[in-house]
Coordinates of C-alpha atoms in Angstrom, one line a residue:
T297 CA 127.0 78.3 14.8
V298 CA 125.4 75.7 12.4
Y299 CA 128.0 76.4 9.7
G300 CA 130.7 76.1 12.4
Y301 CA 129.5 72.7 13.5
R302 CA 129.4 71.6 9.9
G303 CA 133.1 72.6 9.6
E304 CA 132.3 75.4 7.0
L305 CA 134.4 77.9 9.0
A306 CA 134.8 80.6 6.3
Q307 CA 131.0 80.8 6.0
A308 CA 130.6 80.8 9.8
L309 CA 133.1 83.7 10.1
E310 CA 131.2 85.7 7.4
F311 CA 128.0 85.5 9.4
Q312 CA 129.7 86.3 12.6
Q313 CA 131.2 89.5 11.1
E314 CA 127.8 90.6 9.9
S315 CA 126.4 89.9 13.4
L316 CA 129.2 91.9 15.0
A317 CA 128.5 94.9 12.8
A318 CA 124.8 94.7 13.7
Y319 CA 125.5 94.7 17.4
V320 CA 127.8 97.6 17.1
R321 CA 125.2 99.6 15.2
L322 CA 122.7 98.8 17.9
G323 CA 125.1 99.7 20.7
D324 CA 124.6 96.3 22.3
V325 CA 127.9 95.8 24.0
L326 CA 127.0 92.4 25.5
G327 CA 126.1 91.1 22.1
E328 CA 129.3 92.5 20.7
A329 CA 131.4 90.7 23.4
N330 CA 129.6 87.4 22.7
V331 CA 130.3 87.7 18.9
H332 CA 134.0 88.6 19.5
N333 CA 134.1 85.4 21.5
N334 CA 132.5 83.4 18.8
I335 CA 134.8 84.9 16.2
G336 CA 137.7 83.9 18.4
R337 CA 136.5 80.3 18.5
T338 CA 136.1 80.2 14.7
E339 CA 139.6 81.6 14.2
R340 CA 141.0 79.1 16.7
R341 CA 139.4 76.3 14.7
R342 CA 140.9 77.8 11.6
S343 CA 144.3 77.5 13.4
R344 CA 144.7 81.3 13.3
H345 CA 145.9 81.7 16.9
V346 CA 146.8 85.4 16.8
P347 CA 143.5 86.6 15.5
A348 CA 141.7 84.2 17.9
L349 CA 143.6 85.6 20.9
E350 CA 142.9 89.2 19.8
A351 CA 139.2 88.4 19.5
Y352 CA 139.0 86.7 22.9
E353 CA 140.9 89.6 24.6
R354 CA 138.4 92.1 23.0
A355 CA 135.6 90.1 24.4
L356 CA 137.2 89.9 27.9
S357 CA 137.8 93.7 27.9
I358 CA 134.2 94.4 27.2
R359 CA 133.0 91.8 29.8
R360 CA 135.2 93.3 32.5
R361 CA 133.9 96.8 31.7
I362 CA 130.2 95.8 32.0
G363 CA 130.7 93.3 34.9
D364 CA 129.7 90.2 32.9
Q365 CA 131.1 87.6 35.3
L366 CA 129.6 84.6 33.3
G367 CA 131.2 85.9 30.1
R368 CA 134.5 86.4 31.8
V369 CA 134.6 82.7 32.7
H370 CA 134.4 81.8 29.0
S371 CA 136.9 84.5 28.0
H372 CA 139.5 83.4 30.5
G373 CA 139.0 79.7 29.4
N374 CA 139.3 80.5 25.7
I375 CA 142.4 82.7 26.2
A376 CA 143.9 79.8 28.3
E377 CA 143.2 77.4 25.5
I378 CA 145.2 79.5 23.0
H379 CA 148.2 79.7 25.4
F380 CA 147.9 75.9 26.0
L381 CA 148.0 75.2 22.2
R382 CA 151.1 77.4 21.9
G383 CA 152.8 75.6 24.8
E384 CA 152.6 78.7 27.1
L385 CA 151.6 76.6 30.1
A386 CA 152.2 79.1 32.8
D387 CA 149.8 81.6 31.0
A388 CA 147.3 78.8 30.3
E389 CA 147.3 77.8 34.0
L390 CA 146.8 81.5 35.1
H391 CA 143.7 81.9 32.9
Y392 CA 142.2 78.5 33.7
K393 CA 142.5 79.2 37.4
A394 CA 140.9 82.6 36.9
A395 CA 138.0 80.9 35.0
L396 CA 137.7 78.3 37.7
E397 CA 137.6 80.8 40.5
L398 CA 135.0 83.0 38.8
A399 CA 132.8 80.1 37.9
S400 CA 132.9 78.7 41.4
S401 CA 132.1 82.1 42.9
I402 CA 128.9 82.5 40.8
G403 CA 127.9 78.8 41.0
Y404 CA 128.4 78.2 37.3
A405 CA 129.0 74.4 37.3
F406 CA 129.6 74.0 33.6
G407 CA 132.3 76.8 33.6
A408 CA 134.0 75.2 36.6
S409 CA 134.0 71.8 34.9
A410 CA 135.4 73.2 31.6
S411 CA 138.1 75.0 33.5
L412 CA 139.0 71.8 35.3
V413 CA 139.5 70.1 31.9
G414 CA 141.9 72.8 30.9
L415 CA 143.8 72.6 34.2
G416 CA 144.0 68.8 33.9
A417 CA 145.4 68.9 30.4
T418 CA 147.9 71.6 31.5
N419 CA 149.1 69.5 34.4
V420 CA 149.5 66.5 32.2
A421 CA 151.6 68.6 29.8
R422 CA 153.7 69.8 32.7
G423 CA 154.4 66.2 33.9
E424 CA 152.0 66.3 36.8
V425 CA 150.0 63.4 35.3
G426 CA 148.3 62.1 38.5
T427 CA 146.9 65.5 39.4
G428 CA 145.8 66.0 35.8
V429 CA 144.0 62.7 35.5
A430 CA 142.1 63.3 38.7
Q431 CA 141.0 66.8 37.4
L432 CA 140.0 65.4 34.0
R433 CA 138.0 62.5 35.5
S434 CA 136.2 64.8 37.9
A435 CA 135.2 67.2 35.0
I436 CA 134.0 64.3 32.8
T437 CA 131.8 63.0 35.6
D438 CA 130.3 66.5 35.9
F439 CA 129.7 66.7 32.2
E440 CA 128.1 63.3 32.1
R441 CA 125.8 64.3 35.0
A442 CA 124.8 67.4 33.2
G443 CA 124.3 65.7 29.8
Q444 CA 127.1 67.8 28.2
R445 CA 128.2 65.1 25.7
T446 CA 129.7 67.4 23.2
Y447 CA 132.3 68.6 25.7
M448 CA 132.9 65.1 26.9
V449 CA 134.5 64.1 23.6
E450 CA 137.4 66.6 23.9
A451 CA 137.8 65.9 27.6
L452 CA 138.0 62.2 26.9
R453 CA 140.7 62.9 24.3
D454 CA 142.7 64.8 27.0
L455 CA 142.1 61.9 29.4
T456 CA 143.3 59.4 26.8
D457 CA 146.5 61.4 26.3
A458 CA 147.0 61.5 30.1
Y459 CA 146.6 57.7 30.4
I460 CA 149.1 57.3 27.5
A461 CA 151.6 59.5 29.4
M462 CA 151.3 57.4 32.5
G463 CA 151.5 54.1 30.5
S464 CA 148.0 53.1 31.6
S465 CA 146.0 50.4 29.8
L466 CA 142.9 52.5 30.3
A467 CA 143.8 54.8 27.4
T468 CA 142.0 52.7 24.7
A469 CA 138.8 52.4 26.8
A470 CA 138.7 56.2 27.3
A471 CA 139.3 56.8 23.6
D472 CA 136.7 54.3 22.5
R473 CA 134.2 55.9 24.8
G474 CA 134.9 59.3 23.3
L475 CA 134.6 57.9 19.8
A476 CA 131.2 56.3 20.5
I477 CA 129.8 59.6 21.8
A478 CA 131.2 61.5 18.8
R479 CA 129.7 59.1 16.3
E480 CA 126.3 59.3 18.0
L481 CA 126.5 63.1 17.8
A482 CA 127.5 62.8 14.1
L483 CA 129.7 65.9 14.2
P484 CA 132.7 65.5 11.9
E485 CA 135.1 67.7 13.9
L486 CA 134.4 65.7 17.1
V487 CA 134.6 62.3 15.3
A488 CA 138.0 63.3 13.9
I489 CA 139.3 64.3 17.4
A490 CA 138.0 61.1 18.9
L491 CA 139.6 59.0 16.1
Q492 CA 142.9 60.8 16.7
A493 CA 142.7 59.8 20.4
S494 CA 141.8 56.3 19.4
G495 CA 144.8 56.1 17.0
G496 CA 147.2 57.4 19.7
A497 CA 145.9 54.9 22.3
R498 CA 146.2 52.0 19.9
L499 CA 149.7 53.1 18.9
A500 CA 150.7 53.2 22.6
D501 CA 149.2 49.7 22.9
R502 CA 151.2 48.5 19.9
D503 CA 148.1 47.9 17.8
V504 CA 149.7 49.5 14.7
L505 CA 147.1 48.5 12.2
G506 CA 144.3 49.6 14.4
A507 CA 146.0 53.0 14.9
V508 CA 146.5 53.4 11.1
V509 CA 142.8 52.7 10.4
A510 CA 141.7 55.3 13.0
L511 CA 144.2 57.9 12.0
E512 CA 143.6 57.6 8.3
E513 CA 139.9 58.2 8.9
A514 CA 140.7 61.2 11.1
R515 CA 143.0 62.6 8.4
A516 CA 140.3 62.3 5.7
L517 CA 137.8 64.2 7.9
L518 CA 140.2 66.9 8.9
E519 CA 141.5 67.5 5.3
K520 CA 138.0 68.5 4.4
G521 CA 138.0 71.3 6.9
D522 CA 140.1 74.2 8.1
D523 CA 141.5 73.0 11.5
R524 CA 145.2 72.7 10.6
H525 CA 146.2 72.2 14.2
E526 CA 144.2 69.0 14.6
L527 CA 145.4 67.9 11.2
G528 CA 149.0 68.4 12.3
R529 CA 148.4 66.4 15.4
T530 CA 146.9 63.6 13.3
L531 CA 149.7 63.6 10.8
S532 CA 152.2 63.4 13.5
L533 CA 150.6 60.3 15.0
L534 CA 150.1 58.8 11.5
A535 CA 153.8 59.3 10.7
R536 CA 154.7 57.3 13.8
A537 CA 152.2 54.6 12.9
Y538 CA 153.4 54.3 9.3
A539 CA 157.0 54.1 10.5
R540 CA 156.0 51.0 12.5
L541 CA 154.5 49.2 9.5
P542 CA 156.4 46.4 7.8
V543 CA 158.8 47.7 5.1
T544 CA 156.8 45.8 2.5
D545 CA 153.9 48.2 3.2
E546 CA 154.4 51.1 0.9
R547 CA 152.8 53.5 3.4
S548 CA 155.9 53.0 5.6
R549 CA 157.8 55.1 3.1
A550 CA 155.5 58.1 3.6
A551 CA 156.3 58.4 7.3
R552 CA 159.0 61.1 7.0
E553 CA 157.0 63.1 4.6
L554 CA 154.0 63.2 7.0
R555 CA 156.3 64.1 9.9
E556 CA 157.7 67.0 8.0
R557 CA 154.3 68.2 7.0
A558 CA 153.2 68.1 10.7
R559 CA 156.3 69.9 11.7
S560 CA 155.7 72.7 9.1
L561 CA 152.1 73.1 10.5
F562 CA 153.3 73.3 14.1
V563 CA 156.0 75.8 13.3
E564 CA 153.6 78.0 11.3
L565 CA 151.0 77.9 14.1
G566 CA 153.5 78.4 16.9
A567 CA 152.3 75.2 18.4
T568 CA 155.4 74.7 20.6
L569 CA 154.0 71.9 22.8
D570 CA 153.0 69.8 19.8
L571 CA 156.4 70.5 18.1
R572 CA 158.1 69.3 21.3
R573 CA 156.1 66.1 21.3
L574 CA 156.9 65.6 17.6
E575 CA 160.6 66.0 18.2
S576 CA 160.6 63.4 20.9
F577 CA 159.8 60.6 18.5
A578 CA 162.1 59.5 15.7
V579 CA 160.7 58.3 12.4

C-alpha cells in the first residue's frame, strides 16, 4: 500500500503477489479476496485494464461465495470503474447501482458515497449533467463530513468535469479546492489528478497560460509513474492548451504530437470515452 501511494507500482504489485501466495497457503479466502482486489487496483493504476478487471472479478467471486457483503460493495465499485474508463457506461451504471444498493442495505456510508461518485460521473458522461452534479455534490459533502479527504480529490475532479460540461463558472473553484487538498496530502498521484482538473477548468475559462502551467506540472508528475491513462488525459488537455498559444510560442507546434500520443494511449487502453472526447476537439 505504501509503495502504491508513492507511485512505485511494480514494487507494490510484487508485494501483493507475495501476500496473495501466503493467504492461499493459509487457506484464508477473505484475505485472498482482499489481495485480489488490491492487485486489481494496482493493475488499474498501471493502466492494465484487462488484468485489473480479472482480479476484481476473482475478488467478487470469492466474496459472493463467502457472503462478504462489505467486500462485494468494493468489488462492484471497482468493476464499475473499469467499465467507466472503457466507456462501457451501461455496465458501469449496473455495477455502481449494485454497490450503492448493497452499501445502503448494510449501512455502509462510505461505500454508498463512493458509489454515488461513480454514478454521478457516469450520468455526466451520458449527458445527464444536472443529475450527475447533484450526486457528486452529495457524495463530496458525505466525504467531507467523514474526513475522507483522499477520496474528495477524485470526486472534485469529477465535479469539475461536470461543471465544465454544463458551462458553469464553478469549475475553477472546484478544481482549486481539490488541488489544495491534494497538496496538503502530498500524494503525487492525487496532485497530478487535481492539476489535470485545474488545467481543464482554466482551459474552459480561456485562461490558456494558467492551464498550461497546471497541465505541464501534472505531466511531469505522471511521467514519473505508471498511470498511462491519466497521462493520456493530461496530454489530451495539454495539446488543446498548446494549440491555443500564440504561434510565436514554440510549444504551439507540439500540440499535434501530444494529441497523437494521447490518442495512441487511449487506443491501446481501450479508453473509448476518452478517445471520444479527444476526437471532439480539433488541434
